[in-house]
Amino acid sequence: MSWWEVAPGIVGLALLWVLPGYAVLRLLGFRGLLALGGGAPVTTGLAGVLAVVYDLVGIAWGLPSLLLGLLVVVAVAAALGRGLGTTHHPAGVEVGGERQLRTREKVWLTVSWAVGGGTLAAAMTHGMGRADQPPQAWDAVFHLNALWFIRDTGNASSLGGLAPMYADNVAPFYPAVWHALVAVAPGFPRVTEAANASSLVIGSVVWIAGLVALSRVVFPHRALPTVLVPLLAASYVTFPAIAVSMLAVWPYALSVACLPGTIALVIATLRGVLSWRMHLALALGLVWAVAGVTLAHPSGLFSLMLLALPLLTVLLARQLRRHARRGARLGAALVMVLWVVSIVGVLAFLVTFPPVRSIMDYQRGGQDSYLPALGSLLIDHPLIYVYKITSVNLVATLLVWLGVALTVRRRHARWLVVSLLAAVALTLLAAGPADQPLRVLAGFWYTQASRINQLVLVPAIMLAAGAGAWLSRAVARRLQVPVTAVALILAVALVGLSSGLRWTSQTQVMASTYTTYPIAWGTILEPEEIAMIDRAAQTLPDEAVVLGEAVAGSPYLLHRADVQVVFPQLSPIPGSPERTLLEERFDAWEDTPEVCEAVRSLGVTHVYADTLTFEDELNAKWEDTTPGLRNLEPQGPAFELVDRGGSASLWRFTGCDR
């Protein structure tokens, strides 16, 4: 399936993600780019809550029910905005302090966004290949089948909605907001196309819109930093490419993409002295955005704390200073002390809270030195897997350094520097020696450097944009030429010196889990095998239940061919001794009566076999816990060949029939 065939679906998904939240924020009092950048976070928060509520009251999750719920929320926002008098601003009232962009500036921003976002989307689609090309990363298998189950069950709640992924043996909390929105997106025949399209929307729309909004409140009186933001964002491979391909952590990617827009709402809500009605209305919108970041992925709360705590402290200090000047010095001091104590208390609670501890205690190795990770940060080279260095991002790095120097000297938005240093420090801790005591601080993100590194980009892009604007003005003043001309030269230099906004690196990363064989960290599906799986919708009966080693490709049958499988994910299914037995002993079914009992209990009718090995040219993905299903070569009258594709094959199994 070509990308042109799903283009209407991509547009529909983008509108679904942005417009409802935009309408809510606009009606509450936010304006223009601020409402646009905060739209996706707010929609995400609303969808997450609606999914839980629908499950509790017995309403099936689908596009009509989602749109109806969002419409009700928009109506409530309209009533609140009208009641508080914030929908239409009085003369002279500025939210966030930003001035409106002039028509010419809007045109330049549109061009910049089209080039940056368009190049990013084009590189991603080129690396993925077809719109229906399946990703072959560990987490991708889980997320694709989770999408299928939401479509099948009509339950998208994060509180147990994905229980079918665990054979309904457990109903754990799992952040399902990304799944909830992507599963019901119109215009996609299968979830594969919807998931792939979501990568484009997250990167080229949600992420860039949030950064643009943030730049408007960080540099409220200047337009050039905002115009440069889309190009700078597209020059980084760290996000979204790594997140949606090699890591395949779409929920976390959504959370990261929502961060800059949410931080922009924080600034707009707390900056300046507005009426209590205006502050209240803006705070209501902010709450939904924060909910979106957190519900998209719980680590989003820690990401928000890491990047926004310096900002919140500065904004609070400014407000308290105003109150102190009016005579309330003691009250202001007490509030600041309470703020510091609250931060310490919350952190102390989190590091001792069992669910958080389970994340922080995740064991992950590191490197003996911090230097390799530091070098990767400087050139924006992926901190995961072994990729060839085909392009670097030194121009952006130099602009970031210049931005740090200017920010410190001019005392403007210095919280960005603090946030940048904090994110870099945690990235290095995660990537460095495992025996470093402070490394536990990186545990909020599973101690994975390639996840934390994505947070570096939020302050880095802001600092680089500010530096680029300052440099353009300084050179224009020195040469006595228009600033626009110098800015264009800077933009061309950024694109050219980054090898076309990192085109080769972007496509290399995306292709490594989609189309470049052997697939990074182990091949699951061969091209011929994908075709066999797609044919299974016709070659297998409706009541078929397929048993096969998960890492060999059998889980793909569920979401691509609507065929039931014993293992819908690559990780072991907890609380299922029958599945564990089949993983370990199915190859001995003739001599082990318990195996046939498990086969009958699970209703197995067919077997998925694959002879591709780790030593073969394509390097099959390997899992130690499934020796009973590995490299099966069915023989004898109990197996009847149904179809074959590459080294994989489908067989009707009757050996355990009574």
CSV table of N, CA and C in Angstrom, one decimal, residues 29-126:
chain,number,residue,atom,x,y,z
A,29,GLY,N,-9.3,30.7,26.3
A,29,GLY,CA,-8.5,32.0,26.3
A,29,GLY,C,-7.2,32.0,25.7
A,30,PHE,N,-6.6,30.8,25.3
A,30,PHE,CA,-5.4,30.8,24.6
A,30,PHE,C,-5.5,31.2,23.2
A,31,ARG,N,-4.4,31.6,22.5
A,31,ARG,CA,-4.5,32.2,21.2
A,31,ARG,C,-3.6,31.5,20.2
A,32,GLY,N,-4.0,31.5,18.9
A,32,GLY,CA,-3.1,31.2,17.8
A,32,GLY,C,-2.2,30.0,18.0
A,33,LEU,N,-0.9,30.2,17.9
A,33,LEU,CA,0.1,29.2,17.9
A,33,LEU,C,0.2,28.5,19.3
A,34,LEU,N,-0.2,29.2,20.3
A,34,LEU,CA,-0.2,28.6,21.7
A,34,LEU,C,-1.3,27.5,21.7
A,35,ALA,N,-2.4,27.8,21.2
A,35,ALA,CA,-3.5,26.9,21.2
A,35,ALA,C,-3.2,25.7,20.3
A,36,LEU,N,-2.6,26.0,19.2
A,36,LEU,CA,-2.2,25.0,18.2
A,36,LEU,C,-1.2,24.0,18.8
A,37,GLY,N,-0.1,24.6,19.5
A,37,GLY,CA,0.9,23.8,20.0
A,37,GLY,C,0.4,22.9,21.2
A,38,GLY,N,-0.6,23.5,22.0
A,38,GLY,CA,-1.1,22.7,23.1
A,38,GLY,C,-2.3,21.9,22.8
A,39,GLY,N,-2.7,21.9,21.5
A,39,GLY,CA,-3.9,21.2,21.1
A,39,GLY,C,-3.7,19.7,21.3
A,40,ALA,N,-2.6,19.1,20.8
A,40,ALA,CA,-2.4,17.6,20.8
A,40,ALA,C,-2.3,17.2,22.3
A,41,PRO,N,-1.5,17.8,23.1
A,41,PRO,CA,-1.5,17.4,24.5
A,41,PRO,C,-2.9,17.4,25.2
A,42,VAL,N,-3.7,18.4,24.9
A,42,VAL,CA,-5.0,18.5,25.5
A,42,VAL,C,-5.9,17.3,25.0
A,43,THR,N,-5.9,17.1,23.7
A,43,THR,CA,-6.6,16.0,23.1
A,43,THR,C,-6.2,14.7,23.7
A,44,THR,N,-4.9,14.5,23.9
A,44,THR,CA,-4.4,13.3,24.4
A,44,THR,C,-4.9,13.1,25.9
A,45,GLY,N,-4.9,14.1,26.7
A,45,GLY,CA,-5.4,14.0,28.0
A,45,GLY,C,-6.9,13.7,28.0
A,46,LEU,N,-7.7,14.4,27.2
A,46,LEU,CA,-9.1,14.1,27.1
A,46,LEU,C,-9.4,12.7,26.7
A,47,ALA,N,-8.7,12.2,25.7
A,47,ALA,CA,-8.9,10.9,25.2
A,47,ALA,C,-8.6,9.8,26.2
A,48,GLY,N,-7.5,10.1,27.0
A,48,GLY,CA,-7.1,9.1,28.0
A,48,GLY,C,-8.2,9.0,29.1
A,49,VAL,N,-8.7,10.1,29.5
A,49,VAL,CA,-9.8,10.1,30.5
A,49,VAL,C,-11.1,9.5,30.0
A,50,LEU,N,-11.5,9.9,28.8
A,50,LEU,CA,-12.7,9.4,28.2
A,50,LEU,C,-12.6,7.9,28.0
A,51,ALA,N,-11.5,7.3,27.6
A,51,ALA,CA,-11.3,5.9,27.5
A,51,ALA,C,-11.6,5.1,28.8
A,52,VAL,N,-11.1,5.7,29.9
A,52,VAL,CA,-11.3,5.1,31.2
A,52,VAL,C,-12.8,5.2,31.6
A,53,VAL,N,-13.4,6.3,31.4
A,53,VAL,CA,-14.8,6.5,31.8
A,53,VAL,C,-15.7,5.6,30.9
A,54,TYR,N,-15.4,5.6,29.6
A,54,TYR,CA,-16.2,4.7,28.8
A,54,TYR,C,-16.2,3.3,29.2
A,55,ASP,N,-15.1,2.8,29.6
A,55,ASP,CA,-15.0,1.4,30.1
A,55,ASP,C,-15.8,1.2,31.3
A,56,LEU,N,-15.7,2.2,32.2
A,56,LEU,CA,-16.5,2.1,33.5
A,56,LEU,C,-18.0,2.1,33.3
A,57,VAL,N,-18.4,2.8,32.4
A,57,VAL,CA,-19.9,2.9,32.2
A,57,VAL,C,-20.4,2.0,31.0
A,58,GLY,N,-19.5,1.3,30.4
A,58,GLY,CA,-19.9,0.3,29.4
A,58,GLY,C,-20.2,0.9,28.0
A,59,ILE,N,-19.5,2.0,27.7
A,59,ILE,CA,-19.6,2.5,26.3
A,59,ILE,C,-18.4,2.0,25.5
A,60,ALA,N,-18.7,1.5,24.3
A,60,ALA,CA,-17.7,1.0,23.4
A,60,ALA,C,-16.9,2.1,22.9
A,61,TRP,N,-15.6,1.9,22.8
A,61,TRP,CA,-14.6,2.9,22.3
A,61,TRP,C,-14.6,2.8,20.7
A,62,GLY,N,-14.8,3.9,20.1
A,62,GLY,CA,-14.8,4.0,18.7
A,62,GLY,C,-14.7,5.4,18.2
A,63,LEU,N,-14.6,5.7,17.0
A,63,LEU,CA,-14.5,7.1,16.5
A,63,LEU,C,-15.8,7.9,16.8
A,64,PRO,N,-17.0,7.3,16.6
A,64,PRO,CA,-18.2,8.1,16.9
A,64,PRO,C,-18.2,8.5,18.4
A,65,SER,N,-18.0,7.5,19.3
A,65,SER,CA,-18.1,7.8,20.7
A,65,SER,C,-17.0,8.7,21.2
A,66,LEU,N,-15.8,8.6,20.6
A,66,LEU,CA,-14.7,9.6,20.9
A,66,LEU,C,-15.1,11.0,20.5
A,67,LEU,N,-15.6,11.1,19.3
A,67,LEU,CA,-15.9,12.5,18.8
A,67,LEU,C,-17.1,13.1,19.6
A,68,LEU,N,-18.0,12.2,20.0
A,68,LEU,CA,-19.1,12.7,20.8
A,68,LEU,C,-18.6,13.2,22.2
A,69,GLY,N,-17.7,12.5,22.8
A,69,GLY,CA,-17.2,12.9,24.1
A,69,GLY,C,-16.4,14.2,24.0
A,70,LEU,N,-15.6,14.3,22.9
A,70,LEU,CA,-14.8,15.5,22.7
A,70,LEU,C,-15.7,16.7,22.4
A,71,LEU,N,-16.8,16.5,21.7
A,71,LEU,CA,-17.7,17.5,21.4
A,71,LEU,C,-18.3,18.1,22.7
A,72,VAL,N,-18.6,17.2,23.6
A,72,VAL,CA,-19.2,17.6,24.9
A,72,VAL,C,-18.2,18.4,25.7
A,73,VAL,N,-16.9,18.0,25.7
A,73,VAL,CA,-15.9,18.8,26.4
A,73,VAL,C,-15.7,20.1,25.8
A,74,VAL,N,-15.7,20.2,24.4
A,74,VAL,CA,-15.6,21.5,23.8
A,74,VAL,C,-16.8,22.4,24.2
A,75,ALA,N,-18.0,21.9,24.3
A,75,ALA,CA,-19.1,22.7,24.7
A,75,ALA,C,-19.0,23.2,26.1
A,76,VAL,N,-18.4,22.3,27.0
A,76,VAL,CA,-18.2,22.7,28.4
A,76,VAL,C,-17.1,23.9,28.4
A,77,ALA,N,-16.1,23.7,27.6
A,77,ALA,CA,-15.0,24.7,27.5
A,77,ALA,C,-15.6,26.1,27.0
A,78,ALA,N,-16.5,26.0,26.1
A,78,ALA,CA,-17.2,27.2,25.6
A,78,ALA,C,-18.0,27.9,26.7
A,79,ALA,N,-18.7,27.1,27.4
A,79,ALA,CA,-19.5,27.6,28.5
A,79,ALA,C,-18.6,28.3,29.6
A,80,LEU,N,-17.5,27.6,29.9
A,80,LEU,CA,-16.6,28.1,30.9
A,80,LEU,C,-15.9,29.4,30.5
A,81,GLY,N,-15.5,29.4,29.2
A,81,GLY,CA,-14.8,30.6,28.7
A,81,GLY,C,-15.8,31.8,28.6
A,82,ARG,N,-17.0,31.5,28.3
A,82,ARG,CA,-18.0,32.6,28.2
A,82,ARG,C,-18.3,33.0,29.6
A,83,GLY,N,-18.5,32.1,30.6
A,83,GLY,CA,-18.8,32.4,31.9
A,83,GLY,C,-17.7,33.2,32.6
A,84,LEU,N,-16.5,32.9,32.4
A,84,LEU,CA,-15.4,33.6,33.0
A,84,LEU,C,-15.0,34.8,32.2
A,85,GLY,N,-15.5,35.0,31.0
A,85,GLY,CA,-15.2,36.1,30.2
A,85,GLY,C,-13.8,36.1,29.6
A,86,THR,N,-13.3,34.9,29.3
A,86,THR,CA,-11.9,34.8,28.8
A,86,THR,C,-11.9,34.4,27.3
A,87,THR,N,-13.0,34.0,26.7
A,87,THR,CA,-13.0,33.6,25.3
A,87,THR,C,-12.5,34.8,24.4
A,88,HIS,N,-13.0,36.0,24.7
A,88,HIS,CA,-12.6,37.2,24.0
A,88,HIS,C,-11.8,38.1,25.0
A,89,HIS,N,-10.6,38.4,24.6
A,89,HIS,CA,-9.7,39.1,25.5
A,89,HIS,C,-10.1,40.6,25.5
A,90,PRO,N,-10.1,41.3,26.7
A,90,PRO,CA,-10.2,42.7,26.7
A,90,PRO,C,-9.0,43.4,26.0
A,91,ALA,N,-9.1,44.6,25.6
A,91,ALA,CA,-8.1,45.3,24.9
A,91,ALA,C,-6.8,45.4,25.8
A,92,GLY,N,-5.7,45.1,25.3
A,92,GLY,CA,-4.4,45.2,26.0
A,92,GLY,C,-4.0,44.0,26.8
A,93,VAL,N,-4.9,42.9,26.8
A,93,VAL,CA,-4.5,41.7,27.5
A,93,VAL,C,-3.7,40.8,26.6
A,94,GLU,N,-2.5,40.4,27.0
A,94,GLU,CA,-1.7,39.5,26.3
A,94,GLU,C,-1.5,38.2,27.1
A,95,VAL,N,-1.8,37.1,26.5
A,95,VAL,CA,-1.5,35.8,27.2
A,95,VAL,C,-0.1,35.3,26.8
A,96,GLY,N,0.7,35.2,27.8
A,96,GLY,CA,2.1,34.7,27.6
A,96,GLY,C,3.0,35.9,27.1
A,97,GLY,N,2.5,37.0,26.9
A,97,GLY,CA,3.3,38.2,26.5
A,97,GLY,C,3.7,38.2,25.1
A,98,GLU,N,3.2,37.2,24.3
A,98,GLU,CA,3.6,37.2,22.9
A,98,GLU,C,2.8,38.1,22.0
A,99,ARG,N,3.4,38.7,21.0
A,99,ARG,CA,2.7,39.5,20.1
A,99,ARG,C,2.3,38.6,18.9
A,100,GLN,N,1.2,39.0,18.2
A,100,GLN,CA,0.8,38.3,17.0
A,100,GLN,C,1.8,38.4,15.9
A,101,LEU,N,2.0,37.3,15.2
A,101,LEU,CA,2.9,37.4,14.0
A,101,LEU,C,2.3,38.2,12.9
A,102,ARG,N,3.1,38.9,12.2
A,102,ARG,CA,2.7,39.6,11.0
A,102,ARG,C,2.5,38.7,9.9
A,103,THR,N,1.7,39.1,8.9
A,103,THR,CA,1.4,38.2,7.8
A,103,THR,C,2.7,37.7,7.1
A,104,ARG,N,3.7,38.5,6.9
A,104,ARG,CA,4.9,38.1,6.3
A,104,ARG,C,5.6,37.0,7.2
A,105,GLU,N,5.6,37.2,8.5
A,105,GLU,CA,6.2,36.3,9.4
A,105,GLU,C,5.5,34.9,9.4
A,106,LYS,N,4.1,35.0,9.3
A,106,LYS,CA,3.4,33.7,9.2
A,106,LYS,C,3.7,33.0,7.9
A,107,VAL,N,3.9,33.7,6.8
A,107,VAL,CA,4.3,33.1,5.5
A,107,VAL,C,5.7,32.4,5.7
A,108,TRP,N,6.6,33.0,6.3
A,108,TRP,CA,7.9,32.4,6.5
A,108,TRP,C,7.9,31.2,7.4
A,109,LEU,N,7.0,31.3,8.4
A,109,LEU,CA,6.9,30.1,9.3
A,109,LEU,C,6.2,29.0,8.6
A,110,THR,N,5.3,29.3,7.7
A,110,THR,CA,4.6,28.2,6.9
A,110,THR,C,5.7,27.5,6.0
A,111,VAL,N,6.5,28.3,5.4
A,111,VAL,CA,7.5,27.8,4.5
A,111,VAL,C,8.5,26.9,5.3
A,112,SER,N,9.0,27.5,6.4
A,112,SER,CA,9.9,26.7,7.3
A,112,SER,C,9.3,25.4,7.7
A,113,TRP,N,8.1,25.4,8.2
A,113,TRP,CA,7.4,24.2,8.6
A,113,TRP,C,7.3,23.2,7.5
A,114,ALA,N,6.9,23.7,6.3
A,114,ALA,CA,6.7,22.8,5.2
A,114,ALA,C,8.1,22.2,4.8
A,115,VAL,N,9.2,22.9,4.9
A,115,VAL,CA,10.5,22.3,4.6
A,115,VAL,C,10.9,21.4,5.6
A,116,GLY,N,10.9,21.9,6.9
A,116,GLY,CA,11.4,21.0,8.0
A,116,GLY,C,10.5,19.8,8.2
A,117,GLY,N,9.2,20.1,8.4
A,117,GLY,CA,8.3,19.0,8.7
A,117,GLY,C,8.1,18.1,7.5
A,118,GLY,N,8.1,18.7,6.3
A,118,GLY,CA,8.0,17.9,5.1
A,118,GLY,C,9.2,17.0,4.9
A,119,THR,N,10.4,17.5,5.1
A,119,THR,CA,11.6,16.7,4.9
A,119,THR,C,11.6,15.6,5.9
A,120,LEU,N,11.3,15.9,7.2
A,120,LEU,CA,11.2,14.8,8.2
A,120,LEU,C,10.2,13.7,7.8
A,121,ALA,N,9.1,14.1,7.4
A,121,ALA,CA,8.1,13.1,7.0
A,121,ALA,C,8.5,12.3,5.8
A,122,ALA,N,9.1,13.0,4.8
A,122,ALA,CA,9.6,12.3,3.6
A,122,ALA,C,10.7,11.3,4.0
A,123,ALA,N,11.6,11.7,4.8
A,123,ALA,CA,12.7,10.8,5.2
A,123,ALA,C,12.1,9.5,6.0
A,124,MET,N,11.2,9.8,6.8
A,124,MET,CA,10.6,8.7,7.6
A,124,MET,C,9.8,7.7,6.6
A,125,THR,N,9.1,8.2,5.7
A,125,THR,CA,8.3,7.4,4.8
A,125,THR,C,9.3,6.6,3.8
A,126,HIS,N,10.4,7.3,3.4
A,126,HIS,CA,11.4,6.6,2.6
A,126,HIS,C,12.1,5.5,3.3
